[in-house]
Amino acid sequence: MAQQDSSGVNGRLIHLNTAGAGLMPDAVRAAMEECIAREAATGCYETEEALDDLLQDEVYARLAAAIGAPVGDVALFDSATRAWCAVVPKLPLGPADRVWVTPYEYAGNLISLFSLRDRTGCRIEVVPTVPGGDLDLDWMARHVSDDVALVSVTHIPSGCGIVNPVEEIGRILAPYRCFYAVDACQSIGQVPVDVSRIGCHLLTGAGRKFLRGPRGTGFAYAAPELRAALITDFHDLHVARVDSAGGYRVTDGSARGLELAERTTAAVAGFHAALGLFASGTPFDHQEVFRALRETVEKTPGVELIAPGTRQSGIVSFRHPDVPAEEIRRRLRLRGINVWKIVGHHTPLYMAERGVDTAVRASVHYYNTLEEIDAFGAALREIAGLGSPA
Ligand SMILES: Cc1ncc(COP(=O)(O)O)c(C=O)c1O
């Protein structure tokens, strides 16, 4: 059994790992517990029937409102990767097509793009950065043309907290034929995300991070023109019907056609509750805590901050030349503080190419206080000063 401690602040655990998964609010837990209790008492299908409005309409309406999308263009999945894989591998690309990614692309997205390249012959190109790590928008504006078929931008990468300028990129790409995909896994719930302002055709995300929903929830916005272009080989029975031996017809042309019918009702109910809390006012004005976290790490002697770019989020990564990331994490955990050890190959084009194999990631959300950051700073200074195992 893993060692546990909850000294933190006043005996409370300090959770600095929302980039992994946020702490679930009571309302989310209650919605899930209620759903599971109901399933056990009355049956799963019967529970689904009783929650029909929530599961078929309300959760989609809340998701659509959260990201500024038409309700017919959003779909639910059990992870952000599942959402991505429901769309990207089906793009009708060929050898003449170029695909742009950035150095901040998530490794899972890259794997599906490499498979797409191997199947279709399309070319993958990496958008350069300017010194300091910002994406080179001038390069994008000068080099974009109609043979760029897809541009994929991770809004905030999981390994380092740069906030990429997805709206500006949308304006650069707007006159061209390319589809524009944004990975909002780490940004949704942390900074404003609005697909109509971004101008993207695909946006994917997870429920468990800064939205504070349950694990096993993810979503996509997929614009109608993107959905129409996909090479689709399957529709599940919630959106399609077989009337004869001759074939099937699609009965629902919305983005729900990308989903599979079977899902965990409790997860969807929990996600619905999380979206409700988000709508009732997730504060985006926690810049003070963002800054405090970054400054704390920056000022800790011996610690190297890994933070490219001019615009930063609440995710900060760092490493120490003598104390391995896993050891820092363990020692902070013993002091009641959750951080995470990240691996460079999850954000390989930026981290692995800069020789970052592992690092410590601390991430804050609106429930973290300046007092907690102070406690984290004191613990980190102590650990960084020790140098050898505690
Ligand atoms: C930037 C980014 N994209 C995609 C994902 C994949 O999300 P999921 O684990 O829900 O598939 C993650 C996971 O941490 C991520 O940080």
XYZ file of N, CA and C and ligand atoms in Angstrom, residues 19-20 78-82 104-109 154-159 183-186 204-209 215 217-218 346 361, ligand 1:
118
model
N -3.744 19.029 -13.452
C -3.386 18.656 -14.823
C -3.459 17.139 -15.010
N -3.362 16.386 -13.912
C -3.630 14.943 -13.969
C -5.138 14.745 -13.890
N -15.336 8.536 -23.669
C -14.816 8.183 -22.346
C -13.402 8.710 -22.114
N -12.846 9.415 -23.056
C -11.560 10.102 -22.835
C -11.346 11.087 -23.972
N -10.373 11.955 -23.790
C -10.043 12.903 -24.859
C -9.428 12.165 -26.047
N -8.647 11.130 -25.749
C -8.020 10.367 -26.836
C -9.072 9.655 -27.671
N -10.086 9.118 -26.998
C -11.164 8.451 -27.740
C -11.861 9.464 -28.654
N 4.320 21.224 -29.207
C 3.610 20.966 -27.950
C 2.552 19.876 -28.086
N 2.560 19.174 -29.217
C 1.545 18.154 -29.475
C 1.651 17.004 -28.455
N 0.516 16.513 -28.052
C 0.438 15.369 -27.127
C 0.820 14.085 -27.874
N 1.582 13.203 -27.213
C 2.111 12.013 -27.883
C 1.010 11.105 -28.437
N -0.095 10.991 -27.723
C -1.185 10.134 -28.204
C -1.736 10.658 -29.530
N -1.889 11.967 -29.628
C -2.366 12.556 -30.884
C -1.356 12.292 -32.000
N -2.159 22.037 -29.701
C -2.527 21.773 -28.314
C -2.593 23.126 -27.601
N -3.761 23.436 -27.066
C -3.972 24.755 -26.454
C -2.983 24.951 -25.293
N -3.005 24.031 -24.342
C -2.027 24.029 -23.246
C -1.482 22.602 -23.153
N -0.168 22.414 -23.355
C 0.363 21.054 -23.271
C 0.408 20.551 -21.829
N 0.464 19.234 -21.683
C 0.417 18.690 -20.321
C 1.763 18.817 -19.615
N 2.856 18.945 -20.391
C 4.173 18.905 -19.770
C 4.755 20.244 -19.388
N -6.523 20.693 -29.274
C -6.586 19.817 -28.109
C -6.729 20.717 -26.883
N -7.933 20.683 -26.295
C -8.228 21.567 -25.155
C -8.246 20.798 -23.841
N -7.570 19.638 -23.842
C -7.598 18.767 -22.669
C -7.174 19.495 -21.385
N -6.079 20.276 -21.495
C -5.560 20.961 -20.303
C -6.098 22.387 -20.182
N -11.076 18.814 -28.817
C -11.265 17.649 -27.940
C -10.821 17.998 -26.523
N -11.370 17.290 -25.564
C -11.005 17.560 -24.174
C -11.431 16.430 -23.257
N -10.972 16.531 -22.019
C -11.307 15.531 -20.997
C -12.109 16.202 -19.893
N -12.950 15.423 -19.248
C -13.777 15.975 -18.173
C -13.087 16.027 -16.830
N -12.038 15.203 -16.662
C -11.522 14.961 -15.310
C -10.520 15.997 -14.815
N -10.082 16.900 -15.670
C -8.995 17.800 -15.277
C -9.576 19.104 -14.719
N -13.347 10.696 -13.943
C -12.535 9.974 -14.932
C -13.494 9.290 -15.889
N -14.446 10.448 -18.815
C -15.284 11.364 -19.597
C -14.393 12.202 -20.515
N -14.850 12.364 -21.722
C -14.151 13.197 -22.704
C -15.184 13.709 -23.689
N 5.786 12.122 -23.371
C 4.358 12.417 -23.554
C 4.161 13.728 -24.323
N 5.717 18.063 -12.225
C 4.707 19.016 -12.669
C 3.816 19.379 -11.485
C -2.753 17.794 -23.761
C -3.395 16.452 -23.617
N -4.041 15.919 -24.655
C -4.642 14.730 -24.583
C -4.619 14.006 -23.422
C -5.293 12.660 -23.387
O -6.414 12.680 -22.553
P -7.102 11.310 -22.135
O -6.186 10.685 -21.133
O -8.422 11.725 -21.551
O -7.244 10.492 -23.345
C -3.951 14.501 -22.302
C -3.898 13.722 -21.060
O -3.362 14.102 -20.067
C -3.333 15.769 -22.402
O -2.686 16.310 -21.360
